[in-house]
XYZ file of C-alpha atoms in Angstrom:
778
model
C 0.101 0.037 -0.015
C 0.849 3.405 -1.317
C 1.250 6.244 0.995
C 1.105 10.278 1.000
C 2.949 11.968 3.548
C 0.896 15.080 1.366
C -2.056 13.709 2.980
C -0.963 12.375 6.196
C 0.242 16.392 6.908
C -3.391 17.425 6.186
C -4.340 15.301 9.345
C -1.633 15.850 11.825
C -1.518 19.076 14.047
C 1.960 20.960 13.402
C 2.727 17.944 11.218
C 5.785 20.592 10.060
C 7.661 19.067 13.080
C 7.597 16.035 12.086
C 10.515 14.541 9.748
C 8.804 12.331 7.105
C 11.533 11.467 5.187
C 13.148 9.727 8.482
C 10.128 8.901 10.713
C 9.357 5.418 9.073
C 11.983 3.393 10.664
C 9.985 4.093 14.038
C 7.015 3.730 12.292
C 8.295 -0.243 11.075
C 9.740 -1.185 14.760
C 6.173 -0.063 15.701
C 3.190 -0.778 13.545
C 3.928 -2.204 10.320
C 6.966 -2.942 7.906
C 7.950 0.025 5.318
C 9.065 -1.689 1.990
C 10.337 1.619 0.436
C 10.726 5.432 -0.095
C 10.273 7.233 -3.304
C 10.469 10.979 -3.046
C 8.533 12.628 -5.839
C 9.199 15.861 -7.823
C 12.535 15.543 -7.825
C 12.834 15.180 -11.319
C 12.631 18.784 -13.457
C 13.214 21.952 -12.030
C 12.820 25.469 -13.424
C 9.361 24.543 -14.314
C 6.620 27.988 -13.914
C 2.752 28.264 -15.098
C 2.440 30.153 -18.086
C -0.805 31.446 -20.132
C -0.456 31.102 -23.416
C -1.552 34.511 -25.500
C -1.166 33.944 -28.854
C -1.467 30.396 -30.914
C -1.113 29.874 -34.475
C -0.064 26.816 -37.108
C 3.159 25.930 -38.313
C 4.006 26.677 -41.680
C 5.562 23.565 -42.409
C 4.390 21.588 -39.970
C 0.440 20.202 -39.648
C 1.117 18.650 -36.157
C 3.017 21.640 -34.820
C 1.635 25.355 -33.315
C 3.724 28.401 -32.475
C 2.713 29.751 -29.303
C 3.415 33.207 -27.936
C 3.315 32.257 -23.752
C 3.785 34.485 -20.871
C 5.600 33.979 -18.514
C 4.708 37.058 -15.787
C 8.671 38.066 -16.862
C 8.312 38.188 -20.419
C 6.660 36.596 -23.512
C 8.758 33.348 -25.415
C 8.077 31.626 -28.404
C 7.393 27.833 -27.729
C 6.928 25.184 -30.689
C 4.383 22.392 -29.484
C 2.799 19.780 -30.747
C -0.034 19.088 -28.147
C -3.074 19.047 -29.488
C -4.889 20.930 -26.701
C -2.882 24.162 -27.277
C -5.294 27.343 -27.371
C -5.396 31.090 -26.636
C -6.089 31.386 -22.668
C -4.266 27.870 -21.650
C -2.552 28.164 -18.106
C 0.011 25.201 -18.546
C 3.148 24.292 -17.308
C 6.659 25.746 -18.871
C 10.057 24.516 -18.479
C 12.395 27.162 -19.349
C 15.904 27.508 -21.062
C 17.794 25.907 -18.350
C 15.611 23.845 -16.659
C 16.046 19.995 -16.736
C 13.429 17.223 -17.166
C 14.880 13.616 -16.175
C 18.477 13.831 -17.658
C 17.449 16.274 -20.406
C 18.420 19.850 -20.269
C 16.425 22.535 -21.900
C 18.045 24.779 -24.635
C 16.887 26.945 -27.493
C 16.342 24.831 -30.703
C 14.788 25.162 -33.936
C 11.553 22.685 -34.646
C 11.119 22.414 -38.352
C 13.038 25.675 -38.964
C 11.253 27.797 -36.262
C 13.452 28.505 -32.675
C 11.754 27.440 -29.747
C 12.356 29.005 -26.176
C 11.262 26.072 -23.516
C 8.996 23.257 -23.524
C 5.358 23.135 -22.549
C 5.456 19.993 -20.428
C 2.124 17.057 -20.477
C 1.439 15.518 -16.589
C 3.810 12.516 -17.752
C 6.642 14.709 -18.275
C 5.807 16.018 -14.724
C 5.814 12.366 -13.420
C 2.151 13.173 -12.008
C 0.329 11.117 -14.514
C 0.188 8.838 -17.615
C -1.210 11.336 -19.580
C 1.023 12.674 -22.648
C -1.865 13.157 -24.976
C -1.363 17.063 -24.361
C -0.250 19.688 -22.061
C -1.224 19.577 -18.599
C -4.138 22.484 -17.991
C -4.350 24.496 -14.869
C -7.227 26.433 -13.592
C -8.203 29.770 -15.276
C -7.383 31.381 -11.598
C -3.788 30.398 -11.608
C -1.543 32.960 -11.227
C 1.419 33.174 -14.012
C 5.488 32.729 -13.404
C 4.912 30.608 -10.538
C 7.229 27.520 -9.610
C 4.695 24.558 -10.538
C 5.597 22.981 -7.260
C 3.874 25.821 -5.422
C 1.323 25.500 -7.095
C 0.490 21.861 -7.034
C 1.399 19.118 -4.755
C 3.912 17.322 -7.245
C 6.626 17.297 -4.194
C 5.994 14.112 -2.169
C 7.138 11.593 -0.299
C 5.169 8.275 -0.619
C 5.907 5.284 1.423
C 5.246 1.544 0.411
C 3.745 -0.331 3.405
C 4.439 -3.956 3.262
C 0.156 -5.341 2.737
C 0.996 -8.784 5.326
C 2.202 -6.690 8.050
C -1.331 -5.179 7.776
C -3.234 -8.150 7.708
C -4.593 -7.710 11.314
C -5.304 -4.000 11.089
C -7.935 -2.884 9.497
C -7.897 0.444 10.573
C -4.128 1.063 8.673
C -5.716 0.382 5.343
C -6.155 4.474 5.388
C -4.180 7.570 5.273
C -6.344 8.742 8.513
C -5.574 5.377 10.237
C -1.463 5.585 9.454
C -1.749 9.579 10.687
C -3.255 8.489 13.764
C -0.481 6.047 14.246
C 2.511 9.086 13.373
C 0.708 11.130 15.868
C 1.017 8.384 19.087
C 4.914 7.286 17.974
C 5.406 11.569 17.309
C 3.501 12.596 20.360
C 1.530 15.021 18.181
C -2.305 15.402 17.616
C -4.372 14.003 15.175
C -6.918 16.646 13.698
C -10.602 15.508 13.207
C -11.808 15.372 10.274
C -14.162 17.622 8.266
C -17.350 16.223 7.254
C -20.295 17.586 5.797
C -23.780 17.966 7.611
C -26.529 16.106 6.349
C -29.604 18.108 6.902
C -32.624 16.522 4.358
C -35.914 16.161 5.824
C -37.199 13.891 2.729
C -37.665 9.993 2.283
C -34.943 7.691 2.809
C -34.204 5.563 0.133
C -35.671 1.809 -0.255
C -32.958 -0.324 1.568
C -33.456 -3.949 2.506
C -30.542 -6.512 4.144
C -31.430 -10.112 3.099
C -28.692 -11.379 4.947
C -27.646 -9.374 8.377
C -25.136 -11.628 9.335
C -23.228 -11.215 5.546
C -24.158 -7.154 5.085
C -23.713 -5.684 8.700
C -24.420 -2.029 7.599
C -25.313 -0.143 4.756
C -25.713 3.684 4.197
C -26.475 5.492 1.246
C -27.406 8.798 0.047
C -29.097 10.654 -3.175
C -27.062 13.098 -4.475
C -28.503 15.665 -7.140
C -27.321 18.394 -9.371
C -23.474 17.119 -9.672
C -21.504 18.322 -12.154
C -19.600 15.140 -13.081
C -16.507 17.589 -13.969
C -12.562 17.054 -14.282
C -10.974 15.983 -11.125
C -9.326 19.056 -9.333
C -5.134 18.094 -10.011
C -4.265 18.409 -6.239
C -6.460 14.893 -6.325
C -5.395 13.369 -9.355
C -1.723 13.497 -8.545
C -2.732 11.918 -4.783
C -4.253 9.313 -7.190
C -1.227 8.037 -9.678
C 1.101 8.421 -6.831
C -0.867 6.261 -4.600
C -1.272 3.629 -7.952
C -4.576 4.367 -9.557
C -6.165 5.798 -12.589
C -8.253 8.800 -12.440
C -11.783 8.337 -14.221
C -13.911 11.344 -12.989
C -14.650 13.642 -9.982
C -17.418 11.265 -8.779
C -15.387 7.974 -9.107
C -11.989 9.342 -8.055
C -13.816 10.465 -4.599
C -14.821 7.332 -4.215
C -11.126 5.793 -4.577
C -9.757 9.351 -2.454
C -12.514 8.426 0.248
C -11.267 4.559 0.649
C -7.532 5.617 0.204
C -8.016 8.282 2.919
C -10.366 6.261 5.264
C -9.951 2.971 4.097
C -13.684 2.656 3.780
C -14.523 1.393 0.511
C -17.300 3.190 -1.662
C -19.087 3.004 -4.405
C -21.457 5.299 -6.379
C -24.290 4.140 -8.433
C -25.917 6.550 -11.559
C -29.606 7.106 -9.761
C -31.291 6.664 -12.825
C -30.855 2.779 -12.564
C -31.748 2.040 -9.242
C -34.700 2.270 -6.960
C -35.152 -0.241 -4.787
C -31.866 -1.915 -3.393
C -31.154 -4.897 -2.155
C -28.716 -6.762 -0.575
C -28.829 -10.623 -0.459
C -26.741 -14.118 -2.310
C -27.026 -14.894 -5.383
C -28.449 -17.753 -7.667
C -25.588 -20.547 -8.353
C -25.210 -20.444 -12.170
C -26.404 -16.741 -12.407
C -24.765 -14.342 -15.362
C -23.352 -10.994 -14.236
C -21.161 -8.481 -15.773
C -18.634 -6.555 -13.941
C -17.351 -2.819 -14.553
C -14.210 -4.713 -16.393
C -16.596 -5.961 -19.136
C -15.891 -9.669 -17.918
C -19.418 -11.979 -17.790
C -19.124 -13.977 -14.487
C -21.255 -17.276 -13.044
C -22.134 -16.508 -9.991
C -22.738 -18.713 -6.710
C -24.852 -19.061 -4.131
C -22.199 -17.720 -1.525
C -21.329 -14.699 -3.551
C -23.125 -11.580 -1.784
C -24.769 -9.386 -4.193
C -26.354 -5.748 -4.248
C -29.514 -5.643 -6.578
C -32.019 -3.133 -8.186
C -35.418 -4.358 -7.625
C -34.209 -8.481 -7.808
C -31.403 -6.988 -10.535
C -27.529 -7.475 -9.892
C -25.577 -4.015 -10.199
C -23.034 -4.835 -7.831
C -20.638 -7.939 -6.447
C -20.881 -6.422 -3.021
C -17.414 -5.197 -1.535
C -15.674 -6.112 -5.066
C -17.077 -4.210 -8.117
C -19.981 -2.677 -9.623
C -21.714 -4.047 -12.910
C -22.020 -2.015 -16.280
C -25.713 -1.667 -16.002
C -25.208 1.305 -13.130
C -21.900 2.631 -13.884
C -21.017 6.375 -13.898
C -21.354 8.053 -17.116
C -20.348 11.775 -18.606
C -23.774 12.674 -18.251
C -24.587 11.327 -14.946
C -25.866 14.489 -12.382
C -27.443 12.328 -9.720
C -25.868 9.514 -8.238
C -26.695 7.235 -4.930
C -23.999 6.809 -2.996
C -23.046 3.157 -1.312
C -20.748 3.327 2.332
C -21.564 -0.217 3.420
C -19.647 -2.939 6.362
C -19.865 -6.843 4.439
C -18.543 -9.579 6.146
C -14.772 -10.263 5.604
C -14.375 -14.046 4.724
C -17.920 -13.683 2.533
C -15.530 -11.044 0.761
C -12.684 -12.830 0.694
C -14.111 -16.355 -0.637
C -16.078 -14.601 -3.737
C -13.125 -12.220 -4.587
C -10.794 -15.426 -4.825
C -13.893 -17.536 -6.666
C -14.535 -15.055 -8.977
C -10.943 -14.360 -9.297
C -11.315 -10.547 -8.857
C -9.067 -9.237 -6.320
C -9.869 -5.502 -5.877
C -8.749 -2.569 -3.288
C -12.136 -2.712 -2.559
C -12.224 -6.272 -1.598
C -8.686 -6.205 -0.094
C -10.089 -3.949 2.984
C -12.871 -5.671 3.465
C -11.027 -8.423 3.860
C -9.911 -7.137 6.743
C -12.934 -7.295 9.082
C -13.639 -3.081 8.749
C -15.365 -1.283 11.460
C -19.256 -0.745 10.277
C -19.529 2.885 12.483
C -17.066 4.283 9.619
C -19.606 3.682 6.368
C -21.406 7.211 8.099
C -18.129 8.896 8.738
C -17.267 8.101 4.872
C -20.596 9.441 3.661
C -20.483 12.528 5.277
C -16.193 13.253 4.348
C -17.439 12.198 0.419
C -20.546 14.994 0.609
C -18.195 17.517 1.934
C -15.211 16.942 -0.503
C -17.882 16.875 -3.470
C -19.339 20.147 -1.815
C -15.919 21.470 -2.482
C -16.570 21.100 -6.187
C -19.991 20.887 -6.745
C -21.356 23.790 -4.311
C -24.756 23.897 -5.849
C -25.394 19.956 -5.496
C -28.698 19.112 -3.290
C -29.635 15.825 -1.485
C -32.218 13.820 -3.089
C -32.889 11.453 0.283
C -32.016 11.369 3.762
C -29.378 10.141 4.906
C -30.395 6.433 4.931
C -28.471 4.008 7.523
C -29.818 0.303 7.873
C -27.325 -1.182 10.263
C -29.421 -4.326 11.729
C -27.099 -5.454 14.725
C -25.203 -2.070 15.875
C -21.563 -2.975 16.686
C -20.017 -1.524 20.211
C -16.829 -0.430 21.588
C -14.990 -3.315 23.750
C -14.358 -3.260 27.095
C -10.746 -4.649 28.582
C -9.560 -4.635 31.614
C -5.980 -4.474 31.783
C -4.602 -5.698 35.593
C -1.465 -3.748 36.355
C 0.181 -7.136 37.805
C -0.029 -8.389 34.415
C 1.536 -5.479 32.442
C 4.340 -4.897 34.694
C 5.077 -8.449 34.686
C 5.744 -8.394 30.781
C 7.162 -4.793 30.742
C 9.408 -6.289 34.243
C 9.322 -2.383 35.385
C 6.367 -0.291 36.558
C 4.796 2.418 33.595
C 3.295 5.337 35.748
C -0.116 5.330 35.100
C -0.304 8.510 33.745
C 2.051 7.339 31.053
C 0.080 3.990 30.038
C -3.363 5.891 29.408
C -1.455 8.793 27.755
C -0.450 6.328 24.795
C -3.448 4.291 24.842
C -5.242 7.632 24.443
C -3.312 8.772 21.849
C -4.775 5.713 20.015
C -8.324 6.915 20.396
C -8.477 4.568 23.599
C -10.717 5.473 26.323
C -8.908 4.837 30.154
C -9.916 4.942 33.649
C -7.422 4.674 35.897
C -8.327 2.137 39.122
C -6.170 0.835 41.838
C -4.957 -2.390 40.467
C -6.283 -2.121 36.796
C -7.040 -0.289 33.689
C -10.326 -0.030 32.531
C -10.231 0.458 28.866
C -12.917 1.229 26.068
C -11.571 -0.316 22.851
C -12.822 2.033 19.808
C -14.418 -0.056 17.039
C -11.970 0.557 14.094
C -9.574 -1.477 16.694
C -12.064 -4.002 17.901
C -13.395 -6.080 14.743
C -10.646 -8.487 15.021
C -7.439 -6.593 16.352
C -7.582 -6.105 20.318
C -9.976 -8.409 22.436
C -7.500 -8.935 25.288
C -5.196 -7.847 27.907
C -2.236 -8.930 25.942
C -3.429 -7.027 23.056
C -3.062 -3.569 24.970
C -0.098 -4.429 26.024
C 1.391 -5.055 22.907
C -0.243 -1.368 22.162
C 1.315 0.003 25.227
C 4.459 -1.436 24.760
C 5.228 -0.711 20.790
C 4.175 2.933 21.426
C 6.502 3.358 24.184
C 9.064 1.750 22.031
C 10.546 -1.528 22.465
C 14.432 -0.458 21.571
C 14.176 1.530 25.183
C 13.097 -1.755 26.963
C 16.401 -3.024 28.905
C 17.357 -6.424 27.516
C 17.454 -8.989 30.529
C 18.017 -12.245 30.605
C 14.843 -14.753 30.875
C 13.941 -16.586 33.677
C 12.422 -19.861 33.318
C 12.165 -23.826 33.862
C 13.531 -25.800 30.979
C 12.217 -28.524 30.365
C 13.555 -30.918 27.437
C 10.877 -31.588 24.327
C 11.363 -34.603 22.403
C 10.991 -33.722 18.339
C 9.074 -35.917 16.106
C 11.708 -38.738 15.010
C 11.265 -37.490 11.502
C 12.548 -34.036 12.487
C 15.666 -35.430 14.238
C 16.653 -37.190 11.098
C 15.912 -34.623 8.771
C 18.163 -32.558 10.715
C 20.898 -35.052 10.726
C 21.065 -35.437 6.939
C 20.762 -31.851 6.281
C 23.427 -31.425 8.671
C 25.452 -33.950 7.402
C 25.176 -32.630 3.369
C 25.420 -29.021 4.644
C 28.673 -29.869 6.293
C 30.461 -32.290 3.966
C 29.181 -30.566 0.787
C 28.360 -27.419 1.165
C 24.227 -28.003 0.552
C 22.290 -24.857 1.424
C 18.730 -25.637 2.423
C 15.865 -24.084 0.775
C 12.225 -23.698 1.473
C 9.475 -23.734 -1.699
C 5.984 -23.552 -2.109
C 3.873 -26.765 -2.440
C 2.442 -25.627 -5.921
C 4.277 -25.322 -9.071
C 4.493 -21.548 -10.299
C 2.472 -21.667 -13.835
C 5.019 -19.247 -15.054
C 8.262 -21.121 -14.525
C 6.700 -24.131 -16.254
C 5.431 -22.320 -19.341
C 8.810 -20.890 -19.200
C 10.164 -24.833 -20.095
C 7.646 -26.340 -21.311
C 6.194 -28.908 -19.025
C 2.427 -29.388 -18.710
C 1.164 -30.705 -14.913
C -1.760 -31.851 -14.476
C -1.815 -32.482 -10.755
C -4.188 -31.528 -7.987
C -5.536 -28.309 -8.295
C -5.826 -25.213 -5.763
C -9.914 -24.202 -5.759
C -10.128 -20.317 -6.457
C -6.598 -19.792 -8.312
C -6.306 -19.219 -12.175
C -2.527 -19.584 -12.389
C -0.117 -21.262 -9.306
C -2.585 -23.735 -8.451
C -0.998 -26.767 -9.407
C 0.123 -28.495 -6.446
C 3.526 -30.272 -7.287
C 3.853 -34.188 -8.025
C 8.019 -33.647 -8.227
C 10.079 -31.513 -5.616
C 13.047 -31.460 -7.918
C 11.224 -28.665 -10.357
C 10.920 -26.407 -7.025
C 14.560 -27.079 -7.046
C 15.179 -26.298 -10.098
C 13.128 -23.093 -10.345
C 15.248 -21.956 -7.215
C 18.345 -22.581 -9.329
C 17.301 -20.567 -12.198
C 16.950 -17.404 -9.892
C 20.645 -18.209 -8.413
C 22.623 -19.129 -11.815
C 22.559 -15.387 -12.633
C 25.006 -14.674 -9.358
C 26.987 -18.271 -8.975
C 28.070 -20.714 -11.436
C 28.142 -23.697 -9.097
C 26.100 -25.108 -5.499
C 24.045 -27.225 -4.026
C 20.898 -26.539 -3.011
C 18.583 -29.544 -1.368
C 15.030 -29.631 0.427
C 12.960 -32.376 2.672
C 9.510 -31.406 1.015
C 6.114 -32.804 0.144
C 4.820 -33.676 -3.083
C 1.421 -34.832 -3.952
C 0.999 -38.423 -6.366
C -1.635 -40.136 -6.570
C -3.458 -38.070 -4.523
C -1.269 -38.613 -1.602
C 1.126 -37.176 0.395
C 4.816 -37.900 -0.070
C 7.942 -36.717 1.606
C 10.997 -36.576 -0.081
C 14.424 -35.083 -0.451
C 15.854 -33.506 -3.311
C 19.090 -32.846 -3.962
C 20.047 -30.331 -6.565
C 23.857 -29.837 -8.082
C 24.639 -27.118 -10.961
C 27.945 -26.737 -12.313
C 29.189 -25.878 -15.622
C 27.900 -28.199 -18.197
C 31.517 -29.519 -19.056
C 31.239 -30.850 -15.353
C 27.940 -33.211 -16.404
C 30.157 -36.563 -15.217
C 31.558 -35.116 -12.460
C 28.094 -33.963 -10.860
C 26.671 -37.333 -12.057
C 29.133 -39.047 -9.668
C 29.230 -36.630 -6.726
C 25.763 -37.328 -6.645
C 26.342 -41.351 -6.632
C 29.234 -40.252 -4.047
C 26.863 -38.548 -1.623
C 24.176 -41.650 -2.176
C 26.480 -43.882 -0.955
C 27.483 -41.962 1.642
C 24.479 -40.875 3.123
C 23.069 -44.200 3.389
C 26.189 -46.196 4.724
C 27.092 -43.409 7.128
C 24.032 -42.773 8.208
C 21.645 -45.896 8.066
C 24.444 -48.430 7.279
C 23.082 -49.510 4.003
C 24.920 -50.186 0.592
C 22.793 -48.842 -2.222
C 23.357 -50.143 -5.638
C 22.368 -48.269 -8.782
C 20.394 -49.623 -11.888
C 19.025 -47.959 -15.333
C 15.546 -46.625 -14.455
C 13.236 -44.461 -16.416
C 11.084 -40.985 -15.366
C 9.011 -38.506 -16.607
C 9.777 -37.283 -20.400
C 11.593 -34.256 -18.739
C 14.908 -35.869 -17.366
C 17.225 -37.264 -19.912
C 15.941 -41.319 -20.088
C 19.752 -42.255 -20.500
C 21.097 -40.479 -17.360
C 18.462 -41.965 -14.967
C 19.932 -44.540 -12.408
C 17.266 -45.837 -9.563
C 18.799 -46.099 -6.010
C 18.599 -49.545 -4.816
C 18.460 -50.373 -1.095
C 17.276 -54.034 0.294
C 15.955 -54.891 -3.085
C 13.533 -51.692 -3.367
C 13.961 -48.422 -5.173
C 14.367 -45.550 -3.173
C 15.038 -43.020 -5.089
C 17.039 -42.036 -8.952
C 19.933 -39.870 -9.655
C 18.936 -38.126 -13.121
C 19.289 -35.299 -15.341
C 17.105 -32.603 -17.142
C 16.693 -33.569 -21.261
C 18.460 -30.980 -23.594
C 15.223 -28.797 -24.120
C 14.111 -28.165 -20.211
C 18.221 -27.685 -19.482
C 19.050 -24.865 -21.896
C 16.142 -23.092 -21.067
C 17.392 -22.592 -17.851
C 20.915 -22.143 -18.867
C 23.478 -23.149 -21.992
C 26.442 -23.140 -19.661
C 25.199 -24.776 -17.053
C 24.008 -28.186 -16.311
C 21.975 -29.496 -13.231
C 22.018 -33.261 -11.777
C 19.349 -33.928 -9.172
C 18.959 -36.604 -6.389
C 15.838 -37.856 -5.046
C 15.316 -40.197 -2.155
C 11.741 -41.178 -0.721
C 12.056 -40.016 2.805
C 9.577 -41.833 4.261
C 11.363 -44.684 2.856
C 14.417 -43.498 4.310
C 13.067 -43.227 7.590
C 11.814 -46.747 7.623
C 15.553 -48.236 7.960
C 16.846 -49.305 10.464
C 19.960 -48.764 11.827
C 22.310 -51.810 10.840
C 24.465 -53.453 13.378
C 28.227 -52.704 11.918
C 30.391 -55.294 11.935
C 34.188 -54.566 12.796
C 37.175 -56.781 11.424
C 40.477 -56.096 11.375
C 42.158 -54.898 8.747
C 45.208 -57.122 7.131
C 48.201 -56.137 7.639
C 49.275 -58.100 4.089
C 48.573 -56.348 1.196
C 45.290 -56.831 -1.244
C 44.979 -56.765 -4.663
C 42.183 -55.069 -7.096
C 40.497 -57.040 -10.054
C 38.266 -55.206 -11.943
C 35.815 -56.964 -14.551
C 33.439 -55.550 -16.516
C 30.190 -57.524 -17.721
C 28.095 -57.330 -20.534
C 24.179 -57.271 -19.727
C 20.862 -56.205 -21.652
C 20.155 -52.475 -21.334
C 16.759 -53.468 -19.619
C 17.974 -55.802 -16.969
C 18.642 -54.840 -13.102
C 22.274 -54.643 -11.619
C 20.219 -56.679 -9.040
C 20.228 -59.840 -11.150
C 23.849 -59.759 -11.525
C 24.602 -58.920 -7.639
C 22.264 -62.131 -6.959
C 24.108 -64.405 -9.484
C 27.758 -63.164 -7.936
C 27.118 -63.769 -4.417
C 26.938 -67.459 -5.420
C 30.737 -67.135 -6.400
C 32.950 -67.311 -3.109
C 36.260 -67.714 -2.511
C 38.286 -67.476 0.843
C 40.268 -64.403 -0.731
C 37.509 -62.544 -1.223
C 37.335 -59.525 1.001
C 34.846 -57.249 -1.261
C 33.619 -56.479 -3.557
C 31.829 -53.409 -5.162
C 29.845 -52.211 -8.241
C 31.811 -49.374 -10.100
C 30.429 -47.986 -12.979
C 27.337 -48.349 -15.669
C 27.840 -47.652 -18.428
C 25.421 -47.690 -20.958
C 24.693 -48.310 -24.352
C 21.557 -48.482 -27.331
C 20.623 -52.136 -26.059
C 23.561 -52.985 -23.626
C 25.352 -51.665 -20.707
C 28.293 -52.507 -19.344
C 29.075 -53.181 -15.377
C 32.278 -52.741 -13.560
C 32.363 -54.838 -10.944
C 35.662 -55.057 -8.306
C 36.668 -57.601 -6.550
C 39.397 -57.155 -3.835
C 41.151 -59.934 -2.621
C 43.877 -60.855 0.104
C 44.611 -62.880 2.829
C 45.338 -61.938 6.626
C 47.709 -64.513 7.116
C 50.411 -63.704 3.872
C 50.432 -61.940 0.571
C 49.082 -63.666 -1.888
C 51.155 -65.433 -4.769
C 50.525 -65.107 -8.519
C 49.598 -68.396 -9.071
C 46.872 -67.783 -6.286
C 45.520 -64.654 -7.636
C 45.545 -66.688 -11.272
C 43.078 -69.575 -9.974
C 41.087 -67.018 -8.712
C 41.097 -65.251 -12.339
C 40.086 -68.799 -13.731
C 37.798 -69.792 -11.597
C 35.503 -66.558 -11.641
C 36.270 -66.538 -15.340
C 34.602 -70.371 -15.327
C 31.601 -69.640 -12.964
C 30.960 -66.105 -15.187
C 30.604 -68.894 -18.431
C 28.555 -71.085 -16.479
C 26.245 -68.468 -15.976
C 26.232 -67.188 -19.892
C 27.622 -63.893 -18.325
C 29.939 -62.249 -21.077
C 32.840 -59.965 -20.059
C 34.633 -57.286 -21.873
C 37.903 -59.106 -22.712
C 40.984 -57.123 -22.050
């Protein structure tokens, strides 16, 4: 949410004493996180108001005009291409020597005619996106004045993190932010200027069909409106706040929403007679202001006119009742809707708006009247001749009242570990508009309705309010005094920590945490289509992942611009066959020339994880997986005749979509199967003091045959001099694979003779022939 310091200053007494550029560090500590600060109005200088006194067409260009412009000090010749130039128009002129962005204005000829400055559009001044013509100032604007003294162009725009405001509905408007700033700085919040609504006529016909979903509905008919151009100060504010200026009426509803946090809507009164607020009928169609036809559900709350839909409550109005250029009479809506209902509809319709975002936070029902009177007050400034067409109609079935909370002093002092004076406590709470009575042992606190909807409900909430305004930095740190009791962790958590710690310390793996769903834009980027379980109500990023490796690949994609080599890991959940599975995934990234080294490193990691942490020895064999993997480089990880994971790489297309310079090897282990392994007892044997000999044999098998088959056959071959047997390598060919086996032979009693070694070789060759196994001859 973007906050204008110019608007804040209007609501704080003696605001000139506040350093609005540096107050936000304190605001972050005490109220909500500030994400960024932008200073507006510094991209230009030497811009003054100027009046066009002569205007004629350029003799050599149909698009250009030659102007005589009065700056108050002199008359300058300006060549301008704006279509709206005319005699009498007062605009903004950059004089020679002035600059805009990185451009310095100088005398220059345009199609043969010298120009001594430049008339500016709103976009060039940075106050709008409109560059269709030069900016038009009011007719009574004095000329020769610095434009920054005429318009509030200079401003400090503060962006506040929306997530830190979720529990604070009162901070979704400038007035609430001003209240916080006033409390933090010890200044005074000014009361809002509201209009008196004096009308003896009838009220509007308003019916709330579901009072549990619509807490309050305030409406007012206003006639004799001149839907004129929005004043420039308001247009600038809306632009700085990220909104587009439309017309005076619509802009004013948006301004009130940004100022007070109360969404409003204006209907063309010619199209509204009897207002009803109730649920939609499932399957009904409705076209919203954005021109999209929507299919409604039976949990969508709607605003209706004589049973015909005219708006989705709290979200967006409809095309059939929108304000248009000739609208001179409106019905103003200021309502309070139940938060979860608005949220459900916004999600199911895929329609999140500024209004729905605020309603989802549980707004104060008592704000509707204030907002209506504030709207009328500001509208009268631009339309002094307006009249009321109805009484202020306020349907409020169940009044929402202030809450009383008792705060025991002993509890407050126990939390703070020091005694704060009673008057100091009272002053802090009253600066936030709480009402406080000091009693002997407690404070009786009345919580205002704008803080009572879900924010402040118990004594601990009040303690937080006092602490944050007092300033957490003013607390003296002290050691915690408490009993420490051992809490046993879940075995899965403990073992997960052991594995991650092992990988981090031995292989420099960095742990990452990713979401349970795939990012739609990333899958499109790498041309992968997924059709797994979907999250309802989300139009994108809604497919629950069935492959943790893709989540790690996205992390790698975001990091290869900074690092050429890294290892990342995650123990995370995937959804496969509608069931949850816990997986350990490790991704190794390096230059493409290091593919073989990375692949072997992944195998080494697999062996060491299982041997060192579970005392298991894995074997590897040819496997298969999804088509986005390289089918020639997939190896199953087999333990106790069960496949527990795979080592693999991505196919060329996917790899090159991520990077043509890098390659990625992934190692995945079914962590639930890993947890089921009991730690085998280790049998230690004395190492022979005599040398051993390594003998390698490369055996040829069909490509589709598993190594497990060969391993079982080799288990039948015995010899007293065998110390160990292990798999060294598997080399895949088109129809066959070559498996290299290494025998380590020796004796604890002597050094083997050449005859004994030859006898072993001969016996092993006979064994292979007997079992119809072919070897690669040296």
